[in-house]
Short mmCIF file of C-alpha atoms in Angstrom, two decimals:
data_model
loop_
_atom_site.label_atom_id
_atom_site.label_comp_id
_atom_site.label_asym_id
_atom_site.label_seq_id
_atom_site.Cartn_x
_atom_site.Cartn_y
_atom_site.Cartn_z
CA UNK A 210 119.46 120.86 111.75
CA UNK A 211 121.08 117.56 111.46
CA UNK A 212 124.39 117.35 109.35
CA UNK A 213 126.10 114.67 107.17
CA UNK A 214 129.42 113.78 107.79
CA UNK A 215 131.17 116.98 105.94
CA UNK A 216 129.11 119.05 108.41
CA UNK A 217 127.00 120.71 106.45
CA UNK A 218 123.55 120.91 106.53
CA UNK A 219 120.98 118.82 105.23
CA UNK A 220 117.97 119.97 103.40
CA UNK A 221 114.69 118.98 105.28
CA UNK A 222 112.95 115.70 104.30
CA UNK A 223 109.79 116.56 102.33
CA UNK A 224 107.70 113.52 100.77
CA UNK A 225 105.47 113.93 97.77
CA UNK A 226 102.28 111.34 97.29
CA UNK A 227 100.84 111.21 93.84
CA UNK A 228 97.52 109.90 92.87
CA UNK A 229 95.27 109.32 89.88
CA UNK A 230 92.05 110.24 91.76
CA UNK A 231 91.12 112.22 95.10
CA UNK A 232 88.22 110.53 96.44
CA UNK A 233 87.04 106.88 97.53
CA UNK A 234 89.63 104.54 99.69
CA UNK A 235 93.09 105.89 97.93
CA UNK A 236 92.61 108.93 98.90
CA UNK A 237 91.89 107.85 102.66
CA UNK A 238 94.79 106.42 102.48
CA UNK A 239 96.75 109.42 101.62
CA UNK A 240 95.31 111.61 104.09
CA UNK A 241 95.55 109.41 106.90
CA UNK A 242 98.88 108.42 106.10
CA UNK A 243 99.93 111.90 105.15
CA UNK A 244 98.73 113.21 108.42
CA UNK A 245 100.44 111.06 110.80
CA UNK A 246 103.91 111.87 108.89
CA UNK A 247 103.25 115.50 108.93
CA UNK A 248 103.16 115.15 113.21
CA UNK A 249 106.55 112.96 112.68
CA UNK A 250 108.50 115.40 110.15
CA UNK A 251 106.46 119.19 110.71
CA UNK A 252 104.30 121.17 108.63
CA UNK A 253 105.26 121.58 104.96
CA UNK A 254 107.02 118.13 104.64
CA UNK A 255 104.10 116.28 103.09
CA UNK A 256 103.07 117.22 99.78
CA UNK A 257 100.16 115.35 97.36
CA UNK A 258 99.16 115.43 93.40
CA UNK A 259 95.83 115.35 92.99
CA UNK A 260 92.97 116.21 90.09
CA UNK A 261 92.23 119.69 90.79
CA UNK A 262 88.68 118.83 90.84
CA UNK A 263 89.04 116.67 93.96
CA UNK A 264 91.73 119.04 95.74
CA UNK A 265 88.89 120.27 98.24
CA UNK A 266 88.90 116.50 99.93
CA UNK A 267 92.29 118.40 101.32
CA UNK A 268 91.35 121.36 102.64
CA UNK A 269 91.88 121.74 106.18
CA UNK A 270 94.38 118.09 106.35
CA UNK A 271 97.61 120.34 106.75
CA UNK A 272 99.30 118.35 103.15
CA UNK A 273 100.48 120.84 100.49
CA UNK A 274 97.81 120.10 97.60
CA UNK A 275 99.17 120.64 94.13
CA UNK A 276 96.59 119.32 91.26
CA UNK A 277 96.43 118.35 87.69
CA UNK A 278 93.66 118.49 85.11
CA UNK A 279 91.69 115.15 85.05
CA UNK A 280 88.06 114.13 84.25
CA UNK A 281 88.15 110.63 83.33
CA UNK A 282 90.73 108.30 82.76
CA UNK A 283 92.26 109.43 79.45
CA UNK A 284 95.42 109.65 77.38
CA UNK A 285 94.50 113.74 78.53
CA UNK A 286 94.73 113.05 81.73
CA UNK A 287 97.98 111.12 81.75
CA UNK A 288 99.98 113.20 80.14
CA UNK A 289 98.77 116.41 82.68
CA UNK A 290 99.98 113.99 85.66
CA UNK A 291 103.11 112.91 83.94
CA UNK A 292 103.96 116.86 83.24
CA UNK A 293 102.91 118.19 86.85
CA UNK A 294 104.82 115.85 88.31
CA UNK A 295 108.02 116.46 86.32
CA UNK A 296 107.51 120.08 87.64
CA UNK A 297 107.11 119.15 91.19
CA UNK A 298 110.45 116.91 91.12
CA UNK A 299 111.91 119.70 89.83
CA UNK A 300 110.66 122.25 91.71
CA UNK A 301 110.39 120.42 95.08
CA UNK A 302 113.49 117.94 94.52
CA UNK A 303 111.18 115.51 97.42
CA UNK A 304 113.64 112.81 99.18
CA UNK A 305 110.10 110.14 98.69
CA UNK A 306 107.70 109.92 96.41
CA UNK A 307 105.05 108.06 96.98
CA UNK A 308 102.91 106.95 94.28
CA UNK A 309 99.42 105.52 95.00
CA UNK A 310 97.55 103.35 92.04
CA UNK A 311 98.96 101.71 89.16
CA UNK A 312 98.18 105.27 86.77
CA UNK A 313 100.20 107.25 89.07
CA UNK A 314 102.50 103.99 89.23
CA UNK A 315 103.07 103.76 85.78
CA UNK A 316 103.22 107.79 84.79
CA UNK A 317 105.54 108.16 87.93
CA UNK A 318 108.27 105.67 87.40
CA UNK A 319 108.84 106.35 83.79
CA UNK A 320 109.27 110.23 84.82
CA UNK A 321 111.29 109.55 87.65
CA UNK A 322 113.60 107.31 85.60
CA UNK A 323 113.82 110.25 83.37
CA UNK A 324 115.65 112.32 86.13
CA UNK A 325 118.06 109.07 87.47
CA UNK A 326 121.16 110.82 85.74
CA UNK A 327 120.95 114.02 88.21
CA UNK A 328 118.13 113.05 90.77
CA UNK A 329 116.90 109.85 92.42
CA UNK A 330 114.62 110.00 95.19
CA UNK A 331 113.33 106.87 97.17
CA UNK A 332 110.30 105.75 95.00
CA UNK A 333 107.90 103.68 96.82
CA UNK A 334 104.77 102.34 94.72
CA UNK A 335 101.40 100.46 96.16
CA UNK A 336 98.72 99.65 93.49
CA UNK A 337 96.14 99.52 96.25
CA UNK A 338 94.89 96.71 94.37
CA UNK A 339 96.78 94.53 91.44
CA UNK A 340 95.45 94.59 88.17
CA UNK A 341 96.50 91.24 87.08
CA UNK A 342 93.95 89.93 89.86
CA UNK A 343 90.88 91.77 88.84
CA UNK A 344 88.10 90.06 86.70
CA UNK A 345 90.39 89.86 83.77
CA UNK A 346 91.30 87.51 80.74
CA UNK A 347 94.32 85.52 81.54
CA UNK A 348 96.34 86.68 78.89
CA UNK A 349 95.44 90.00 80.23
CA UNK A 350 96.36 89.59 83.61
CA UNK A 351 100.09 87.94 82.24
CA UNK A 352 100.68 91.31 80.55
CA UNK A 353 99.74 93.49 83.21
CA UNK A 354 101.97 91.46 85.55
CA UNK A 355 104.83 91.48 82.96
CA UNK A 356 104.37 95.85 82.72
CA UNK A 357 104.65 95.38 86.82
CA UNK A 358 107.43 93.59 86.90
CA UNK A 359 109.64 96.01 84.06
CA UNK A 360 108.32 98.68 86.39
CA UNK A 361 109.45 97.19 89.67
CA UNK A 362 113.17 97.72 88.26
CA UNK A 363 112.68 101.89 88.75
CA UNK A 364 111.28 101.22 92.21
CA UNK A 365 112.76 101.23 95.93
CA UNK A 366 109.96 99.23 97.20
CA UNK A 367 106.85 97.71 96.52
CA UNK A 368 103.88 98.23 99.56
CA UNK A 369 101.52 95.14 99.18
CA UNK A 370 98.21 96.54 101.23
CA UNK A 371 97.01 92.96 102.34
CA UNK A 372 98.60 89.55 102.64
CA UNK A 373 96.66 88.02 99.70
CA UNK A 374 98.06 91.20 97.65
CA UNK A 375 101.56 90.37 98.85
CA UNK A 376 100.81 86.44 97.48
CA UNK A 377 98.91 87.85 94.61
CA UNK A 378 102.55 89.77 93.41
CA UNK A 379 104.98 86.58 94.28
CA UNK A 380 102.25 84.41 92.30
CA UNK A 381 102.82 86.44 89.23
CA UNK A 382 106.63 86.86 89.34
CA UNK A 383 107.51 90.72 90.75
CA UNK A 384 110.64 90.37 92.62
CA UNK A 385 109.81 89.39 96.63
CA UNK A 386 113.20 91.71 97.74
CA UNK A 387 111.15 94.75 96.82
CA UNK A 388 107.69 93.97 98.22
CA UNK A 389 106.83 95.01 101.63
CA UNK A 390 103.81 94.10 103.58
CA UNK A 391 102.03 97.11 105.23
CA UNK A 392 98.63 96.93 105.58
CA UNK A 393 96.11 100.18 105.31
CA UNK A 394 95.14 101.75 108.47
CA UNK A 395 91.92 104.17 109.13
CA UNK A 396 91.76 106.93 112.06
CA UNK A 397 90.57 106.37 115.77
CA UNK A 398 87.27 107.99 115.49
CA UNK A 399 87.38 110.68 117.62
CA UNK A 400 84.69 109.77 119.65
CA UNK A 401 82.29 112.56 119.58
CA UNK A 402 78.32 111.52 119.92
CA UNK A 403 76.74 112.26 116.84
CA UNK A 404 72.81 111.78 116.38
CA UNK A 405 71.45 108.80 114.04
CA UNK A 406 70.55 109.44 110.61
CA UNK A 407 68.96 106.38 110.05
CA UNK A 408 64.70 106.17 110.67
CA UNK A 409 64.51 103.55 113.51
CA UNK A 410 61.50 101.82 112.46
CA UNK A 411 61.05 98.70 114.90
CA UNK A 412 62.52 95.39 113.72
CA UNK A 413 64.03 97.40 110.50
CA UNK A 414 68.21 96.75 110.26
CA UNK A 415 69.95 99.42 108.52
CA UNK A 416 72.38 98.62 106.69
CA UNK A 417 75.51 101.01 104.56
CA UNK A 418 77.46 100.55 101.60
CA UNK A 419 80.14 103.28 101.30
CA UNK A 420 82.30 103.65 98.15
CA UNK A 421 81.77 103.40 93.80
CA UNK A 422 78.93 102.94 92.52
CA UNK A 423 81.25 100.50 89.92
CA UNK A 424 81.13 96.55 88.95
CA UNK A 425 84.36 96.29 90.95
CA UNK A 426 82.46 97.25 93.99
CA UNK A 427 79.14 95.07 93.74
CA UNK A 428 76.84 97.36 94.85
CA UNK A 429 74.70 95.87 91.75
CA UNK A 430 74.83 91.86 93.69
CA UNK A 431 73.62 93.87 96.62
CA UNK A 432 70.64 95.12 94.88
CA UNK A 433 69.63 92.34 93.23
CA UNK A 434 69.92 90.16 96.68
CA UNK A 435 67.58 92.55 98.10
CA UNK A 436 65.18 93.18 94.99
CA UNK A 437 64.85 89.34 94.97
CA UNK A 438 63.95 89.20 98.82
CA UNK A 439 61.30 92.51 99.28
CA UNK A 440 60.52 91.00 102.48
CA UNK A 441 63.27 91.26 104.61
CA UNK A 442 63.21 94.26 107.16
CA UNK A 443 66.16 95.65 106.17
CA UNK A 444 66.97 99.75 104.75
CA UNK A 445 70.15 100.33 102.64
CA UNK A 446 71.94 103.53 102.22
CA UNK A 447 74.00 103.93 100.25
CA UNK A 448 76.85 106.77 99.68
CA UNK A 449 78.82 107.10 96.83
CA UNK A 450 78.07 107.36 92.97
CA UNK A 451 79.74 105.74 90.15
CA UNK A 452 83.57 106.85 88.52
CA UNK A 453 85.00 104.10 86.27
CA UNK A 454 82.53 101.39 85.22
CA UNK A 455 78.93 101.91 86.50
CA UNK A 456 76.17 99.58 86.46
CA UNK A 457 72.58 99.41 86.34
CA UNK A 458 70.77 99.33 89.98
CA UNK A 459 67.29 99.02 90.47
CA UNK A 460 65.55 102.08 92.24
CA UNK A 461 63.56 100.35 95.52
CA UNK A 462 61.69 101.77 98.25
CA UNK A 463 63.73 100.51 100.72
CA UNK A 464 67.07 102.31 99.46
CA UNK A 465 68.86 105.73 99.52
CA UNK A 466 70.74 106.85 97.70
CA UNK A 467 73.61 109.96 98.78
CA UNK A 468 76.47 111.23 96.79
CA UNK A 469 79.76 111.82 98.45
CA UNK A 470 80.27 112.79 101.68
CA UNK A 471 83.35 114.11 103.48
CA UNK A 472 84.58 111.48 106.65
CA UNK A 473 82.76 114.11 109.37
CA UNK A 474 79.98 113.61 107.72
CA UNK A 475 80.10 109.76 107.10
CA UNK A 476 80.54 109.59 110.82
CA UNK A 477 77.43 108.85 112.03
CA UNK A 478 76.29 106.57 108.76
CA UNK A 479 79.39 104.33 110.24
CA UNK A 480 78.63 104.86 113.89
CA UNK A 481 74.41 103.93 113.77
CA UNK A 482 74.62 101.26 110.78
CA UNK A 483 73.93 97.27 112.47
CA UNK A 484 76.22 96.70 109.46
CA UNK A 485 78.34 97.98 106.29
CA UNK A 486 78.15 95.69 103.25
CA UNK A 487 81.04 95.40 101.56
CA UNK A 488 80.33 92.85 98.14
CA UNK A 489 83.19 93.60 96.13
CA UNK A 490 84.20 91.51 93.11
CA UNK A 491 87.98 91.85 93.94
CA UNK A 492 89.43 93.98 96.38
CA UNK A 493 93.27 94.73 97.47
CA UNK A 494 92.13 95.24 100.97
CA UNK A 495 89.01 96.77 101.73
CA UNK A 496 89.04 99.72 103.62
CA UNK A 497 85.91 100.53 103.93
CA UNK A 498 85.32 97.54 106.34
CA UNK A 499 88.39 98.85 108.37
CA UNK A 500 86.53 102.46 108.22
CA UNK A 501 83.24 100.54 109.34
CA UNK A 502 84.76 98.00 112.30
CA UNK A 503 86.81 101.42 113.99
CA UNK A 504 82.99 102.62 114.75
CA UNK A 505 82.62 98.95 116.10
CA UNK A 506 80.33 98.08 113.21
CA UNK A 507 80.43 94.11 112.36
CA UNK A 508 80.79 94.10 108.09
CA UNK A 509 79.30 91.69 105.75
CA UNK A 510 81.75 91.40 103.19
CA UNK A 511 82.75 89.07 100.48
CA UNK A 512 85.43 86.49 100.63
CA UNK A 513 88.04 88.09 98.45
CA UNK A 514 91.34 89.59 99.02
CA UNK A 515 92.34 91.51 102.12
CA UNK A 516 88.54 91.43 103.47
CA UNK A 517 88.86 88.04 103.59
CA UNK A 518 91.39 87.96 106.78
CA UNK A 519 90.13 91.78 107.89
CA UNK A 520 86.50 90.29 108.78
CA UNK A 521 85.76 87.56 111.24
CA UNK A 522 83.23 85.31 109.85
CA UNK A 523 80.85 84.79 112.56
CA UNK A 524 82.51 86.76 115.08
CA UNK A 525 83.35 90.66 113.58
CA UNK A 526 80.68 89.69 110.88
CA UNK A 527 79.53 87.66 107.82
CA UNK A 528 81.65 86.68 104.97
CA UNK A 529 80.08 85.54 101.61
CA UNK A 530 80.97 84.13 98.10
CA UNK A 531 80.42 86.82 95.66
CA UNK A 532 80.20 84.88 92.62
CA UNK A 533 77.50 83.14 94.49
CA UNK A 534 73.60 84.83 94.15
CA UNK A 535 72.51 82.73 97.50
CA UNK A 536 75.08 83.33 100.01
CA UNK A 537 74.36 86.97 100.25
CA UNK A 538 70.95 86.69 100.11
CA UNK A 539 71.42 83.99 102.42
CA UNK A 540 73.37 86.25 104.94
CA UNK A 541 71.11 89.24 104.80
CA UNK A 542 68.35 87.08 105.20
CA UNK A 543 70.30 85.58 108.58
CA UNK A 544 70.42 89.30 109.88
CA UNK A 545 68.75 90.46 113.10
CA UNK A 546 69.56 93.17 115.03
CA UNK A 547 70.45 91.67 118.29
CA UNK A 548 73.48 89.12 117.01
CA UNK A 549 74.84 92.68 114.82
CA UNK A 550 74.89 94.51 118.38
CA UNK A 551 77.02 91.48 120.19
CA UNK A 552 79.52 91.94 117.54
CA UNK A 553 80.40 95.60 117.69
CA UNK A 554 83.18 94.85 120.56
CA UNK A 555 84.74 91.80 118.32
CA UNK A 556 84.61 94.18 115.70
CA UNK A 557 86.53 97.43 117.23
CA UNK A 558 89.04 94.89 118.53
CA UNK A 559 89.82 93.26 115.59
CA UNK A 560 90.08 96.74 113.88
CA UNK A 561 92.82 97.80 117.17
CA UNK A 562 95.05 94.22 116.21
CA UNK A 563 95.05 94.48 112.47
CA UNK A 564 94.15 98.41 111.12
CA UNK A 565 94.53 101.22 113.43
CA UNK A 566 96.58 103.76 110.79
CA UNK A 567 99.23 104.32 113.45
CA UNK A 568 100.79 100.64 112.97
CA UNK A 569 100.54 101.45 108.88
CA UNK A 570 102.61 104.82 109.50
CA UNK A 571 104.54 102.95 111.67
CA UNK A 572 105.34 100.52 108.93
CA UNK A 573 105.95 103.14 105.84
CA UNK A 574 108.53 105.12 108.51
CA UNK A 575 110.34 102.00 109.31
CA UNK A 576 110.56 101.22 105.31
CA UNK A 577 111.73 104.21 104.70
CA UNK A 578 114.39 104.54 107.49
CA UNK A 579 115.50 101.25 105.84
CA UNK A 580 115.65 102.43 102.34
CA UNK A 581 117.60 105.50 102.68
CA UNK A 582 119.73 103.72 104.90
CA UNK A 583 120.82 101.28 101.85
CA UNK A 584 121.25 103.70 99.88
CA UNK A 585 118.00 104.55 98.03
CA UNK A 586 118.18 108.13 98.62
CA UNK A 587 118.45 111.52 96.71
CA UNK A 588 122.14 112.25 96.46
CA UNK A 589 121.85 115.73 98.26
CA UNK A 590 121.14 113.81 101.35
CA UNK A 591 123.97 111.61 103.40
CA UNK A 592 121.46 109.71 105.54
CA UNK A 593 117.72 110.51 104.97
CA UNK A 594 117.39 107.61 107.90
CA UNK A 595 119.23 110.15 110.14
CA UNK A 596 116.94 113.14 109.82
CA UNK A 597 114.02 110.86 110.13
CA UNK A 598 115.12 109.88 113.19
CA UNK A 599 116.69 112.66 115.14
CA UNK A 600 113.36 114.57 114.20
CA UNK A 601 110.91 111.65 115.52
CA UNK A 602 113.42 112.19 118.66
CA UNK A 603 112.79 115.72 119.15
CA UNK A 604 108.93 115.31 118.83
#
């Protein structure tokens, strides 16, 4: 066991993540991530806070689940996360916590300041997705930004998920020394042939939307493209249902509709789809296009945020203007099968140069080698940077 200075031992590095919600592309995120630092530090090191209602999504991923009571976002639910967590600093005493989302973001950093006096881990926060750039008021977006940058003072670094997220923060004043640009990341499929579940009807394209069935996510400017073109050869499934703001879709023919489904089983969707749509209103990065071009499936996607440098337009697929009703329609009416197929290689590559999750672990373990080097560490630990490392060596 490595030593500090005085030579005695040091306590083993254990990270806790805490999150608002269990499912959708945060909670991805965590496992992925989570995963790849369990084979870096050893079973038992990673630890998450989830809504007990979504602790299953964990079962089997090797992370220590603990869970609080949520079902919606409430002034309920807050104060369950803000009391778990105090329990798991105290019980756990983690050298990182990692809080995902700005709920967990702002719940988490007022706790943790709470403790400063006798405990201060290395807090790292990502909003996976600013609120201050969402379709909000101005006024709005200033005071979200202003609660972001008080916050930012009880925080040892700031992950931006996307380069137009790391803009986005400098734009609206938090302080650059704390933001850090690390991308998301998705898993290597593993490769395994898994039968279609699509209907190949000749000259049909299938096409997948993956994710809330919420504004945010414009699964309703999807609909509408295709309700206004009943012509076009083209079958939709779509998985997911809604969670924060839902809209109203139309029920056609040509659409199906699935609920969740666990990444084994969203496979093959990925794999056999000519192409994921992806028609957010704003997006932090978009990882459901990432999840989509590791299967080597080109995305249609709009021209927002991260998707807008994660997609190729043209090459690793289409890229539209959401707030316009005839470039989507004027994309999936572009569509044939034969121009999706020549792009599956452009689009596996581009997912290998820009969001295989091994570069994003790389990135966090780097940050965090940095930040306990400088001093943002719990006090029980001399070097949390040294551990780190001599256990990466022995693996």
């Amino acid at each position: 066991m490595p030593r500090h200075s005085g030579g005695e031992p040091l306590r083993p590095i254990e990270i806790l993540h805490a999150a608002e919600t269990g499912i959708g592309g945060v909670n991805s995120v965590v496992i992925g991530l989570g995963q790849k630092q369990i084979g870096r530090l050893g079973e038992g090191s990673v630890h998450v806070l989830v809504p007990r209602n979504h602790a299953a999504e964990y079962a089997g991923t090797g992370i220590v689940t603990h869970v609080f009571e949520r079902r919606s976002r409430s002034v309920r639910s807050f104060v369950a996360f803000t009391f778990c967590l105090a329990g798991l600093l105290l019980k756990l005493r983690p050298s990182f916590v990692i809080l995902h989302s700005s709920f967990a973001g702002l719940a988490g950093r007022i706790v943790l300041a709470l403790f400063w006096p006798w405990y201060r881990p290395v807090v790292i926060y990502c909003a996976h997705g600013w609120a201050f750039t969402m379709s909000v008021s101005a006024q709005r977006a200033r005071i979200f930004a202003g609660v972001e940058r008080v916050l930012a003072r009880l925080t040892s670094a700031i992950v931006c998920i996307s380069e137009a997220e790391y803009h986005a923060a400098i734009r609206f004043g938090l302080p650059a020394r704390r933001l850090h640009l690390v991308p998301n990341g998705t898993p290597r499929p593993d490769g395994a042939p898994c039968p279609t579940p699509y209907p190949r009807l000749d000259g049909t394209i299938n096409l997948l939307f993956v994710g809330r069935l919420d504004r945010q996510k414009g699964i309703d400017l999807l609909v509408t493209a295709l309700t206004n073109a009943p012509f076009l050869p083209i079958s939709l499934t779509v998985v997911g249902r809604a969670v924060t703001d839902p809209v109203k879709l139309e029920r056609l023919s040509n659409i199906t509709y699935i609920d969740w489904l666990r990444p084994q089983d969203l496979a093959p969707y990925y794999a056999h789809a000519d192409a994921v749509v992806v028609p957010s209103r704003w997006e932090g990065y978009g990882l459901v296009a990432a999840e989509a071009m590791s299967f080597g499936t080109p995305v249609v996607a709009s021209r927002i945020g991260g998707l807008a440098t994660l997609v190729e337009d043209g090459v690793s697929g289409f890229l539209f203007d959401p707030a316009s009703a005839s470039e989507l329609h004027d994309v999936l009416s572009g569509l044939d099968r034969e121009t999706l197929m020549g792009m599956r290689t452009a689009a596996f590559r581009r997912w290998e140069q820009v969001a295989d999750i091994q570069d994003m672990e790389r990135r966090y373990f780097i940050l965090m080698q940095s930040l306990a080097a400088n001093g943002h560490r719990v006090k029980e630990i001399a070097s949390a940077a040294d551990i780190v490392g001599s256990q990466a060596e022995s693996r």
